[in-house]
Coordinates of C-alpha atoms and ligand atoms in Angstrom, one line a residue:
Chain A
M141 CA 126.6 63.0 102.3
D142 CA 125.8 60.1 99.7
P143 CA 122.7 61.4 98.0
R144 CA 122.0 57.4 97.5
D145 CA 121.6 57.1 101.3
Y146 CA 119.0 59.2 101.7
R147 CA 115.3 60.0 100.7
I148 CA 113.0 63.9 101.3
R149 CA 109.7 63.0 103.5
V150 CA 106.9 64.8 102.1
D151 CA 104.1 65.4 104.5
T152 CA 101.7 67.4 102.8
N153 CA 99.8 68.3 106.3
K154 CA 102.4 70.9 107.1
C155 CA 103.0 72.3 103.9
T156 CA 101.6 75.9 104.3
G157 CA 102.5 77.2 100.2
C158 CA 105.0 79.1 100.7
R159 CA 107.0 78.2 98.7
H160 CA 110.1 78.7 99.8
C161 CA 111.5 75.3 98.9
E162 CA 111.2 76.5 95.2
V163 CA 113.6 79.9 95.5
A164 CA 116.1 78.0 97.7
C165 CA 116.7 74.9 95.0
S166 CA 116.2 77.5 92.4
L167 CA 119.2 79.4 93.4
A168 CA 121.4 76.7 94.8
H169 CA 121.1 75.3 91.4
T170 CA 121.5 78.8 89.4
G171 CA 124.1 80.0 91.8
D172 CA 123.1 84.2 91.9
R173 CA 119.6 84.3 90.9
S174 CA 116.3 83.5 92.7
N175 CA 113.4 82.4 90.1
Y176 CA 111.0 79.7 91.2
H177 CA 109.9 79.0 87.7
R178 CA 113.9 77.1 87.7
A179 CA 112.8 75.3 90.4
R180 CA 113.1 71.1 90.8
I181 CA 110.2 71.0 93.2
R182 CA 106.9 72.5 92.5
V183 CA 104.4 72.7 94.9
I184 CA 101.1 72.1 93.7
A185 CA 97.7 73.8 94.9
L186 CA 95.2 71.2 95.1
E187 CA 91.5 71.8 96.6
D188 CA 92.3 70.8 99.9
R189 CA 96.2 70.9 99.9
F190 CA 99.6 71.6 98.5
L191 CA 101.8 69.1 97.1
P192 CA 105.0 69.6 97.0
L193 CA 106.2 67.9 93.8
M194 CA 110.6 66.6 93.2
A195 CA 111.1 66.3 89.3
G196 CA 111.8 62.8 89.1
P197 CA 113.5 61.5 86.3
Y198 CA 112.7 63.2 82.5
V199 CA 110.7 60.5 81.0
S200 CA 110.2 60.5 77.3
I201 CA 106.4 60.1 76.3
T202 CA 105.0 60.7 72.8
E203 CA 101.7 62.5 72.6
E204 CA 99.8 61.2 75.4
C205 CA 100.8 59.5 78.4
A206 CA 99.6 56.0 79.0
S207 CA 100.1 55.8 83.2
K208 CA 97.6 59.0 83.5
K209 CA 94.7 58.0 85.7
L210 CA 92.7 60.1 88.7
V211 CA 93.6 58.7 92.0
N212 CA 91.0 58.9 95.5
I213 CA 92.6 59.4 98.2
N214 CA 90.0 59.7 101.4
G215 CA 87.6 61.1 99.3
F216 CA 89.3 63.6 97.2
V217 CA 89.7 62.9 93.7
Y218 CA 93.3 63.6 92.3
D219 CA 94.8 63.8 88.6
Q220 CA 97.7 61.5 87.9
C221 CA 99.7 64.2 87.2
V222 CA 99.7 65.9 90.4
L223 CA 100.9 62.3 91.8
C224 CA 103.4 61.6 89.1
R225 CA 107.2 62.9 90.1
A226 CA 107.9 62.5 86.8
S227 CA 108.9 65.6 84.3
C228 CA 107.0 64.8 81.4
P229 CA 106.7 66.0 78.2
N230 CA 103.0 67.3 78.9
K231 CA 103.3 68.9 81.6
S232 CA 105.6 72.3 81.4
I233 CA 105.8 73.5 84.6
F234 CA 109.1 70.8 85.6
K235 CA 111.0 73.0 82.4
E236 CA 113.2 75.9 82.4
P237 CA 111.5 78.8 81.3
D238 CA 114.2 80.1 79.0
S239 CA 115.3 77.2 77.0
G240 CA 112.7 74.7 77.3
I241 CA 115.3 72.4 79.8
P242 CA 113.6 69.6 81.5
L243 CA 115.1 70.0 85.2
K244 CA 115.3 67.0 87.3
C245 CA 115.7 66.7 90.8
D246 CA 119.3 66.2 91.6
F247 CA 118.9 65.7 95.4
C248 CA 121.5 68.4 95.7
G249 CA 124.2 66.5 95.7
F250 CA 127.2 69.0 94.7
R251 CA 126.3 70.7 98.6
A252 CA 127.8 69.5 101.4
E253 CA 124.7 70.5 103.2
G254 CA 122.5 68.6 102.2
P255 CA 119.1 69.6 100.0
A256 CA 118.6 73.2 99.6
C257 CA 114.3 72.5 99.8
I258 CA 114.4 71.3 103.0
Q259 CA 117.3 73.4 104.6
W260 CA 114.2 77.0 103.5
C261 CA 111.8 74.5 104.4
T262 CA 110.6 75.5 108.4
S263 CA 106.8 73.6 108.2
G264 CA 108.4 70.1 109.1
A265 CA 106.6 69.4 105.6
L266 CA 109.7 68.7 104.2
T267 CA 112.6 66.4 106.4
L268 CA 115.7 64.3 105.0
I269 CA 115.4 60.9 105.7
K270 CA 118.1 58.0 106.2
I271 CA 117.4 55.2 104.5
K272 CA 119.1 52.1 106.2
P273 CA 119.1 48.7 105.3
E274 CA 116.7 47.3 108.2
A275 CA 115.3 50.2 108.6
E276 CA 114.2 54.3 108.6
E277 CA 116.0 56.9 110.2
E278 CA 114.7 60.4 111.0
L279 CA 116.9 63.3 110.9
Chain B
M151 CA 120.9 95.8 88.8
F152 CA 120.3 93.6 91.3
G153 CA 117.8 92.8 93.4
W154 CA 114.9 95.1 91.4
Q155 CA 114.9 94.3 87.5
G156 CA 115.5 98.4 87.4
K157 CA 112.3 98.4 85.2
A158 CA 109.0 99.7 85.0
L159 CA 105.5 99.0 82.5
R160 CA 103.3 101.6 82.1
V161 CA 100.1 100.6 80.5
N162 CA 97.4 102.9 79.0
L163 CA 93.8 101.8 79.4
S164 CA 92.5 103.8 77.2
N165 CA 94.4 103.3 73.9
G166 CA 95.5 100.2 74.9
F167 CA 99.1 101.2 74.5
V168 CA 102.1 99.9 76.9
E169 CA 105.5 100.8 77.2
E170 CA 108.3 99.5 78.8
E171 CA 110.3 102.4 80.6
L172 CA 114.4 102.3 82.5
I173 CA 113.8 103.4 86.7
S174 CA 116.5 105.7 87.6
E175 CA 119.3 104.0 90.0
N176 CA 119.1 107.0 91.9
L177 CA 115.0 106.3 92.6
L178 CA 115.1 103.7 93.5
E179 CA 118.3 103.7 95.5
N180 CA 116.2 106.2 97.3
Y181 CA 112.9 105.7 97.8
V182 CA 113.4 101.6 97.8
G183 CA 109.9 100.0 96.7
G184 CA 106.7 99.6 98.4
C185 CA 104.9 102.5 99.3
R186 CA 107.1 104.6 99.9
L187 CA 108.2 104.4 96.3
A188 CA 104.7 103.7 95.1
K189 CA 104.0 107.6 96.3
E190 CA 107.1 108.9 94.8
V191 CA 105.8 107.7 91.9
A192 CA 102.5 108.9 92.1
R193 CA 103.8 112.2 93.0
L194 CA 105.9 112.6 90.0
E195 CA 103.5 111.3 87.9
E196 CA 101.5 114.5 89.2
V197 CA 98.4 111.6 90.7
S198 CA 95.4 113.6 90.9
A199 CA 91.5 113.2 90.6
E200 CA 91.6 114.2 87.3
K201 CA 95.0 112.9 86.1
N202 CA 94.4 109.6 88.7
K203 CA 96.6 106.4 88.1
L204 CA 97.4 103.1 89.8
I205 CA 100.7 102.2 90.3
F206 CA 102.2 99.3 92.0
A207 CA 105.5 99.0 93.3
S208 CA 107.4 95.9 94.4
G209 CA 109.8 96.3 97.2
A210 CA 113.7 95.7 96.7
L211 CA 113.9 92.4 98.3
T212 CA 110.5 90.7 96.9
G213 CA 110.7 87.6 95.4
T214 CA 114.2 87.1 96.3
G215 CA 114.1 84.6 99.1
V216 CA 114.2 86.9 102.0
P217 CA 111.7 85.6 104.5
T218 CA 108.1 86.9 104.0
G219 CA 109.7 89.4 101.2
A220 CA 106.4 88.5 98.8
F221 CA 105.0 91.8 99.8
C222 CA 104.2 94.5 96.8
S223 CA 102.4 97.9 97.3
V224 CA 99.5 99.8 95.3
A225 CA 98.6 103.3 95.4
G226 CA 96.0 105.5 93.7
Y227 CA 93.7 108.8 94.3
V228 CA 90.3 107.8 96.3
S229 CA 88.4 110.2 95.0
L230 CA 86.2 110.3 98.6
Q231 CA 89.3 110.6 100.4
E232 CA 90.9 112.9 98.9
D233 CA 94.5 111.2 99.2
I234 CA 96.5 109.3 97.5
L235 CA 95.9 105.5 99.6
C236 CA 98.7 103.1 99.4
A237 CA 98.1 99.1 100.5
P238 CA 100.2 95.7 100.9
L239 CA 99.5 93.6 98.8
L240 CA 100.3 89.8 100.5
L241 CA 100.5 86.3 99.3
R242 CA 102.5 86.2 95.8
F243 CA 101.2 89.0 93.0
G244 CA 104.7 91.2 94.0
P245 CA 106.9 88.2 93.5
E246 CA 105.0 87.4 90.1
L247 CA 105.3 91.2 89.3
K248 CA 109.4 91.0 89.2
C249 CA 109.2 87.6 87.4
C250 CA 107.6 89.6 85.0
G251 CA 110.5 92.0 85.1
Y252 CA 109.4 95.0 86.1
D253 CA 109.2 96.6 89.9
V254 CA 107.0 99.0 89.4
L255 CA 104.0 99.1 87.3
I256 CA 101.6 102.3 86.1
I257 CA 98.1 102.2 84.5
E258 CA 96.7 105.3 83.3
G259 CA 94.0 105.6 81.6
K260 CA 90.5 104.9 81.5
A261 CA 89.2 101.7 79.4
P262 CA 85.8 101.9 76.9
E263 CA 84.5 99.2 78.3
W264 CA 85.4 96.1 81.4
C265 CA 88.6 94.8 80.8
Y266 CA 91.5 93.3 82.5
L267 CA 95.5 93.3 82.0
F268 CA 97.6 90.2 82.0
I269 CA 100.9 90.5 82.2
T270 CA 103.5 88.1 81.2
D271 CA 107.8 88.6 81.0
E272 CA 107.0 88.9 76.8
E273 CA 104.1 91.1 76.8
A274 CA 101.0 93.0 78.5
K275 CA 97.2 93.4 77.1
V276 CA 94.5 94.8 78.4
I277 CA 91.3 92.1 77.1
P278 CA 87.9 93.5 77.5
V279 CA 86.1 91.1 79.2
A280 CA 82.3 92.9 79.1
E281 CA 80.7 90.1 80.7
M282 CA 82.5 90.3 84.0
E283 CA 81.3 93.3 84.7
G284 CA 79.3 92.4 88.1
Y285 CA 81.1 89.5 89.0
T286 CA 82.4 88.4 92.0
P287 CA 86.3 88.3 92.6
A288 CA 86.2 85.0 92.9
E289 CA 84.7 84.3 89.4
I290 CA 86.6 86.5 87.7
E291 CA 89.6 84.4 88.8
E292 CA 88.1 81.1 87.8
V293 CA 87.3 82.8 84.5
I294 CA 91.0 84.1 84.0
R295 CA 92.7 80.8 85.5
S296 CA 90.2 78.5 83.1
S297 CA 91.4 80.5 79.8
F298 CA 94.8 78.6 80.5
S299 CA 96.0 74.8 80.4
K300 CA 95.2 73.7 84.8
W301 CA 99.0 74.1 85.1
Y302 CA 99.6 77.4 83.5
G303 CA 96.2 79.2 84.7
N304 CA 96.9 77.4 88.8
D305 CA 100.0 80.0 88.4
I306 CA 98.6 82.6 87.4
R307 CA 98.6 86.2 90.0
I308 CA 95.6 88.0 90.3
I309 CA 94.2 91.0 91.8
S310 CA 90.2 92.0 90.6
I311 CA 87.1 93.6 92.5
G312 CA 83.6 93.0 93.1
K313 CA 80.9 94.9 92.6
E314 CA 81.5 97.4 95.1
G315 CA 84.5 98.5 93.2
E316 CA 82.5 98.8 90.2
Q317 CA 80.3 101.8 91.8
P318 CA 81.0 105.2 93.6
S319 CA 82.0 103.9 97.5
G320 CA 84.8 104.3 99.9
L321 CA 84.1 100.6 100.8
G322 CA 85.6 98.9 97.5
G323 CA 88.4 97.0 97.9
L324 CA 91.2 94.7 96.3
V325 CA 91.0 90.7 96.4
T326 CA 94.2 89.3 95.6
D327 CA 94.2 84.7 94.8
G328 CA 90.9 84.7 97.1
L329 CA 92.5 86.7 99.5
L330 CA 90.9 90.1 100.8
V331 CA 93.6 93.1 100.9
N332 CA 93.3 95.1 104.2
Y333 CA 93.2 98.9 104.3
S334 CA 92.6 98.6 100.5
G335 CA 88.7 100.2 101.1
G336 CA 88.8 102.8 97.6
L337 CA 91.1 101.8 95.9
G338 CA 88.8 99.2 94.4
N339 CA 86.9 102.4 93.2
V340 CA 90.3 103.2 91.6
F341 CA 89.8 100.1 90.0
G342 CA 86.3 100.8 88.7
E343 CA 86.7 104.8 87.5
K344 CA 89.1 102.9 85.3
R345 CA 86.8 99.8 84.0
L346 CA 89.6 97.5 84.7
K347 CA 88.1 94.2 86.9
A348 CA 91.3 92.8 87.2
I349 CA 95.2 92.5 86.5
A350 CA 96.4 88.8 86.2
V351 CA 100.3 88.6 85.8
R352 CA 102.7 85.3 85.5
G353 CA 106.4 86.3 85.0
T354 CA 109.2 83.6 84.4
L355 CA 112.3 86.1 84.6
D356 CA 115.2 85.7 87.3
I357 CA 115.7 87.9 90.2
K358 CA 119.4 88.5 90.1
L359 CA 121.4 88.7 93.3
A360 CA 124.9 90.8 93.5
K361 CA 126.3 88.6 96.4
A362 CA 124.6 85.3 96.2
A363 CA 126.8 82.8 97.9
V364 CA 126.6 85.3 100.8
F365 CA 123.1 86.0 100.9
Q366 CA 122.7 82.4 100.8
K367 CA 124.4 82.0 103.9
I368 CA 122.9 85.1 105.5
I369 CA 119.4 84.1 104.9
T370 CA 120.4 79.5 105.5
D371 CA 121.5 80.9 108.8
A372 CA 118.4 82.8 109.7
I373 CA 115.9 80.2 109.1
K374 CA 117.9 77.8 111.7
D375 CA 118.1 80.5 114.1
F376 CA 114.6 80.6 113.2
R377 CA 113.8 77.2 113.9
E378 CA 115.7 76.9 117.3
K379 CA 113.6 80.2 118.6
R380 CA 110.1 79.0 116.9
N381 CA 108.5 77.6 119.7
K382 CA 109.6 80.9 122.2
L383 CA 108.5 83.1 119.3
F384 CA 104.9 81.7 118.6
E385 CA 104.3 81.9 122.6
T386 CA 105.3 85.2 122.5
V387 CA 102.9 86.0 119.4
H388 CA 100.4 84.2 121.5
T389 CA 100.8 86.0 124.7
V390 CA 100.5 89.0 123.2
F391 CA 97.4 87.8 121.8
A392 CA 96.2 86.8 124.8
R393 CA 96.6 89.9 126.6
L394 CA 94.2 91.6 123.4
E395 CA 91.7 89.2 124.7
L396 CA 89.5 88.5 121.4
P397 CA 87.4 85.4 122.2
L398 CA 85.7 85.9 118.1
S399 CA 89.4 84.9 117.5
R400 CA 90.0 82.2 119.2
E401 CA 86.9 80.6 118.2
I402 CA 87.4 81.3 113.9
H403 CA 91.2 80.0 114.4
H404 CA 90.1 77.3 116.2
G405 CA 89.5 73.7 115.2
E406 CA 90.1 72.6 111.0
I407 CA 92.0 75.0 109.9
E408 CA 95.1 75.0 107.6
K409 CA 98.0 77.2 107.8
K410 CA 98.9 79.0 104.2
A411 CA 101.5 81.6 104.2
C412 CA 102.6 84.6 101.9
L413 CA 106.0 83.7 99.9
A414 CA 109.0 82.2 102.0
C415 CA 107.2 83.3 104.7
P416 CA 107.8 80.7 108.0
I417 CA 105.3 82.5 109.8
A418 CA 102.5 81.6 108.2
C419 CA 99.6 83.6 110.0
L420 CA 96.7 83.1 107.4
H421 CA 94.7 80.5 107.9
Q422 CA 91.8 78.9 105.3
R423 CA 89.1 76.7 106.4
E424 CA 87.9 74.7 103.2
G425 CA 90.0 75.8 100.7
K426 CA 88.3 79.7 101.8
F427 CA 91.0 82.7 104.0
L428 CA 89.7 83.3 107.3
P429 CA 89.1 86.6 108.5
N430 CA 93.2 87.9 110.0
F431 CA 93.8 89.5 113.0
T432 CA 93.1 92.7 112.3
V433 CA 89.8 91.9 110.8
T434 CA 88.4 90.0 113.6
F435 CA 89.5 93.2 115.9
C436 CA 87.4 95.3 114.1
F437 CA 84.4 93.0 113.4
S438 CA 84.6 92.2 117.3
E439 CA 85.8 96.0 118.8
L440 CA 84.3 98.5 116.2
L441 CA 81.0 96.6 115.0
E442 CA 80.7 94.2 118.0
I443 CA 80.1 91.5 116.5
E444 CA 80.2 88.7 119.1
N445 CA 79.3 85.0 117.0
M446 CA 81.8 83.5 114.7
E447 CA 78.9 82.9 111.9
D448 CA 78.1 86.3 111.9
A449 CA 81.4 87.6 111.5
L450 CA 82.3 84.7 109.1
T451 CA 78.9 85.6 106.8
L452 CA 80.3 88.8 107.0
Y453 CA 83.4 88.3 105.9
D454 CA 81.9 86.3 103.2
L455 CA 80.1 88.9 102.0
C456 CA 82.3 91.5 102.1
E457 CA 84.9 88.4 99.6
K458 CA 81.7 88.6 97.5
R459 CA 81.5 92.0 97.2
G460 CA 84.9 92.7 97.1
I461 CA 84.6 95.4 100.0
D462 CA 88.2 96.0 102.3
P463 CA 86.6 94.6 106.0
V464 CA 88.7 97.1 107.8
A465 CA 86.9 100.1 105.6
L466 CA 83.8 99.0 106.5
S467 CA 84.1 97.8 110.3
V468 CA 85.2 102.0 110.0
T469 CA 82.7 103.3 108.3
G470 CA 79.9 100.7 110.7
R471 CA 81.0 102.1 113.9
M472 CA 81.0 105.6 112.5
L473 CA 77.5 105.2 111.9
I474 CA 76.6 103.3 115.2
E475 CA 77.9 106.6 116.9
L476 CA 76.5 109.2 114.5
A477 CA 73.2 107.7 115.1
K478 CA 73.9 107.3 118.9
V479 CA 73.9 111.5 118.8
G480 CA 71.3 111.4 116.4
K481 CA 73.5 112.9 114.1
A482 CA 73.1 110.7 111.1
D483 CA 68.9 109.0 110.3
V484 CA 70.1 105.3 110.0
T485 CA 70.2 103.5 112.8
L486 CA 72.6 100.7 113.3
T487 CA 72.8 98.9 115.8
P488 CA 75.9 97.2 117.8
G489 CA 76.3 93.9 116.8
D490 CA 73.0 93.9 114.3
T491 CA 75.0 91.8 111.5
K492 CA 71.5 91.8 110.0
Q493 CA 71.3 95.6 110.0
L494 CA 74.7 95.7 108.3
V495 CA 74.5 93.3 105.5
A496 CA 70.7 95.4 104.4
L497 CA 72.7 98.7 104.2
I498 CA 76.1 97.0 102.6
E499 CA 73.2 95.8 100.2
D500 CA 71.5 98.8 99.9
E501 CA 73.8 100.5 97.3
S502 CA 72.6 103.9 97.6
S503 CA 72.9 103.5 101.5
L504 CA 75.6 105.6 103.6
L505 CA 77.4 103.3 104.5
H506 CA 79.3 103.1 101.2
K507 CA 79.8 106.3 101.9
G508 CA 83.2 105.5 103.8
G509 CA 84.2 106.8 106.6
F510 CA 86.1 109.6 105.8
W511 CA 83.7 111.7 103.8
L512 CA 80.8 110.6 107.1
A513 CA 83.6 112.5 109.2
Q514 CA 83.5 115.2 106.8
H515 CA 79.8 115.5 106.0
Y516 CA 78.7 115.4 109.7
Q517 CA 81.5 117.3 111.1
S518 CA 83.2 114.5 113.4
E519 CA 86.9 114.2 112.1
T520 CA 88.3 113.4 115.9
L521 CA 85.3 110.5 116.0
L522 CA 86.9 109.2 112.6
Q523 CA 90.8 109.9 114.5
D524 CA 89.8 107.7 117.7
I525 CA 88.2 104.7 115.9
T526 CA 91.9 104.7 113.5
K527 CA 93.4 104.6 116.4
K528 CA 92.2 102.5 118.3
I529 CA 93.3 99.9 115.2
D530 CA 96.3 101.2 114.7
T531 CA 97.0 101.1 119.0
T532 CA 95.8 97.3 119.0
R533 CA 98.4 96.9 116.1
E534 CA 101.3 98.2 117.1
E535 CA 101.2 96.4 120.4
I536 CA 102.2 93.4 118.7
F537 CA 105.5 95.1 118.6
A538 CA 105.7 96.9 121.7
Q539 CA 108.3 94.8 122.8
I540 CA 110.7 95.7 119.8
E541 CA 112.9 99.0 119.6
E542 CA 112.3 101.5 117.1
A543 CA 109.4 99.3 116.2
G544 CA 107.7 102.5 114.2
K545 CA 111.2 102.9 111.9
K546 CA 111.9 99.4 111.2
K547 CA 108.6 98.4 110.1
A548 CA 108.9 101.4 107.7
V549 CA 111.8 100.1 106.3
L550 CA 110.4 96.5 106.0
E551 CA 108.1 97.8 103.9
A552 CA 110.3 99.3 101.5
L553 CA 111.5 96.2 101.4
G554 CA 109.0 94.3 100.5
L555 CA 109.0 92.4 103.7
C556 CA 105.7 91.5 106.0
P557 CA 106.0 93.5 109.6
Y558 CA 105.8 90.4 111.2
A559 CA 109.1 89.5 109.8
L560 CA 110.3 92.0 112.8
L561 CA 109.0 89.5 115.2
A562 CA 110.8 86.0 113.8
F563 CA 114.2 88.0 112.6
P564 CA 116.5 90.3 113.6
Y565 CA 116.6 94.0 111.8
D566 CA 120.4 93.9 110.8
V567 CA 120.3 90.6 109.5
I568 CA 117.6 91.9 107.1
I569 CA 119.7 94.5 106.6
K570 CA 122.7 92.4 105.4
A571 CA 120.3 90.6 103.2
F572 CA 119.1 93.7 101.5
E573 CA 123.2 94.5 100.7
A574 CA 124.2 90.9 99.8
A575 CA 120.9 91.4 97.8
T576 CA 121.3 94.4 95.5
G577 CA 125.2 95.0 96.2
K578 CA 124.2 98.6 97.8
A579 CA 124.3 100.2 101.7
L580 CA 121.0 100.8 103.0
E581 CA 121.2 104.7 104.1
V582 CA 118.0 105.2 106.8
K583 CA 116.9 108.7 106.3
E584 CA 114.0 110.0 108.9
Ligands
LIG237 S1 109.1 75.7 101.9 FE1 107.8 73.6 102.7 S2 106.4 74.4 103.6 FE2 106.5 76.0 102.0 S3 105.9 75.1 100.1 FE3 107.8 74.1 100.4 S4 107.6 72.3 100.9 FE4 105.5 73.5 101.4
LIG238 S1 102.6 63.9 84.8 FE1 103.0 63.6 82.6 S2 103.9 61.1 83.1 FE2 103.0 61.4 84.8 S3 100.6 61.5 84.4 FE3 100.7 63.3 84.0 S4 101.2 63.5 82.3 FE4 101.6 61.1 82.7
LIG239 S1 116.7 68.4 96.9 FE1 117.6 70.1 95.5 S2 117.5 69.3 93.7 FE2 116.0 68.5 94.8 S3 114.0 69.1 95.1 FE3 115.0 69.8 96.7 S4 116.8 71.8 96.3 FE4 115.8 71.0 93.9
LIG240 S1 103.4 86.7 108.3 FE1 101.3 86.2 107.7 S2 101.6 88.0 106.4 FE2 102.9 88.4 106.7 S3 104.4 87.4 105.0 FE3 103.6 85.4 106.9 S4 101.6 84.6 106.3 FE4 101.6 86.6 105.1

């Protein structure tokens, strides 16, 4: 599959916080090790739900983040960080625990069967969407 | 080593001494993990009333990615039961302990003042927290997490005790990340004897797999199969619960609830409402059948009190039933009317009440061992009903426990697939002895 044709749809209402997606991602990328601390997807616990986040492109930020703000969704106030898909240097959760190298979701482009996280997520929180010029089609 | 980490951590609370030890491959191969391993380590360590230790043992597959591979067991000598008890811990404490590099954790000695133990893959330290005496498990979790950055703090896994564990009692249980640990009655008091208020773990080490590609394929295929059979599976479980007819369970688990899961579990049998865990099936059964609580508000009030005080709800229900029966025949001079939650709450709040002695003590004191056996058998029989369709369920559940898996995995995944996953993860064959 060509990763450029697809997107991952996240439905936070369905996420159970099982973090199987994290284990799948780490195993797919390390080859022989299970370690959710190496995942390129992290499931963040918010007040009322879990939010699976994929690490976006690494952005270089100096000391403070200019885009950081509070976001109000359905009456709940979230810190921008939990919504921001950037694996920023202020947020060490998206880094390799030993080397400190920032991690980035590569959409499992090297796997013929597609994203490992989606394969192991059974709740429906993660689904693969094919982007077509005219419409989105769920697979 | 593959699957296992091959190491144990020994912590002496008396002097704060911490030591890493290698675990013999032979011991891991023969006892695998869970309560089986924890109890064997307890035997080797000569755990007794005088030489009490807490032994934690995760399973061979804990944290590897095998569905439901999230469990860890904790054992210790419970004085009021005159025996070594062992309880399974759900959610993620076990996987995180493994990420710290340990399959086994041995805690010995007694701290000079209230403390908590903080373990990472780099260090383990005993942190004095005299001010935490009397704190509820939720308060302890908050204090520990908030002493770190938000991201780091949220990823710390915690076991703690409440007030019940701080005093001699047969009911003192454990709470892990906000969830009461069923069947941990008395183990919370072992924490208390040691002046250990909590254990917090946060590790980042890998769990290496022997035949990772084979392992990945086994799990991916099993999940694919699970997706196809899921509706049928949930229907079966539903039928079992419907047969057991628990109106209270229907009421509690109805409406606006969120499904939550332990690490890598696609079943997600845990439920929360507004961020708080609800009593699970076993607890609901105990509250309604043993304590005869009929309405949801009373059940939730009682569960909430258990959470705040760190009381094992199963031990509470068994003890409560014992008191009801003993009062009926005029043996105990405490009256407990079935279904009277107010009376029960008053007994819980009165720290000198007989209720805090626990079922085992009551059985011995009033020569009512058969009564205790009948009550515990009632719970066991109901729990076994869930596995009625599975051949040799007892043996298989014991194997899963040693592997660090939830017994409910048997309802969703074929047993031989789990065994194959074990072989791929560890590179060893599993020999099941009677
Ligand atoms: S596997 Fe799915 S349900 Fe589980 S944490 Fe990840 S996104 Fe949520
Ligand atoms: S995640 Fe990083 S980039 Fe995004 S808002 Fe937070 S600090 Fe800024
Ligand atoms: S798509 Fe692949 S790289 Fe991205 S989070 Fe999922 S498993 Fe990880
Ligand atoms: S079935 Fe329930 S208790 Fe068992 S692993 Fe899943 S969520 Fe945890």
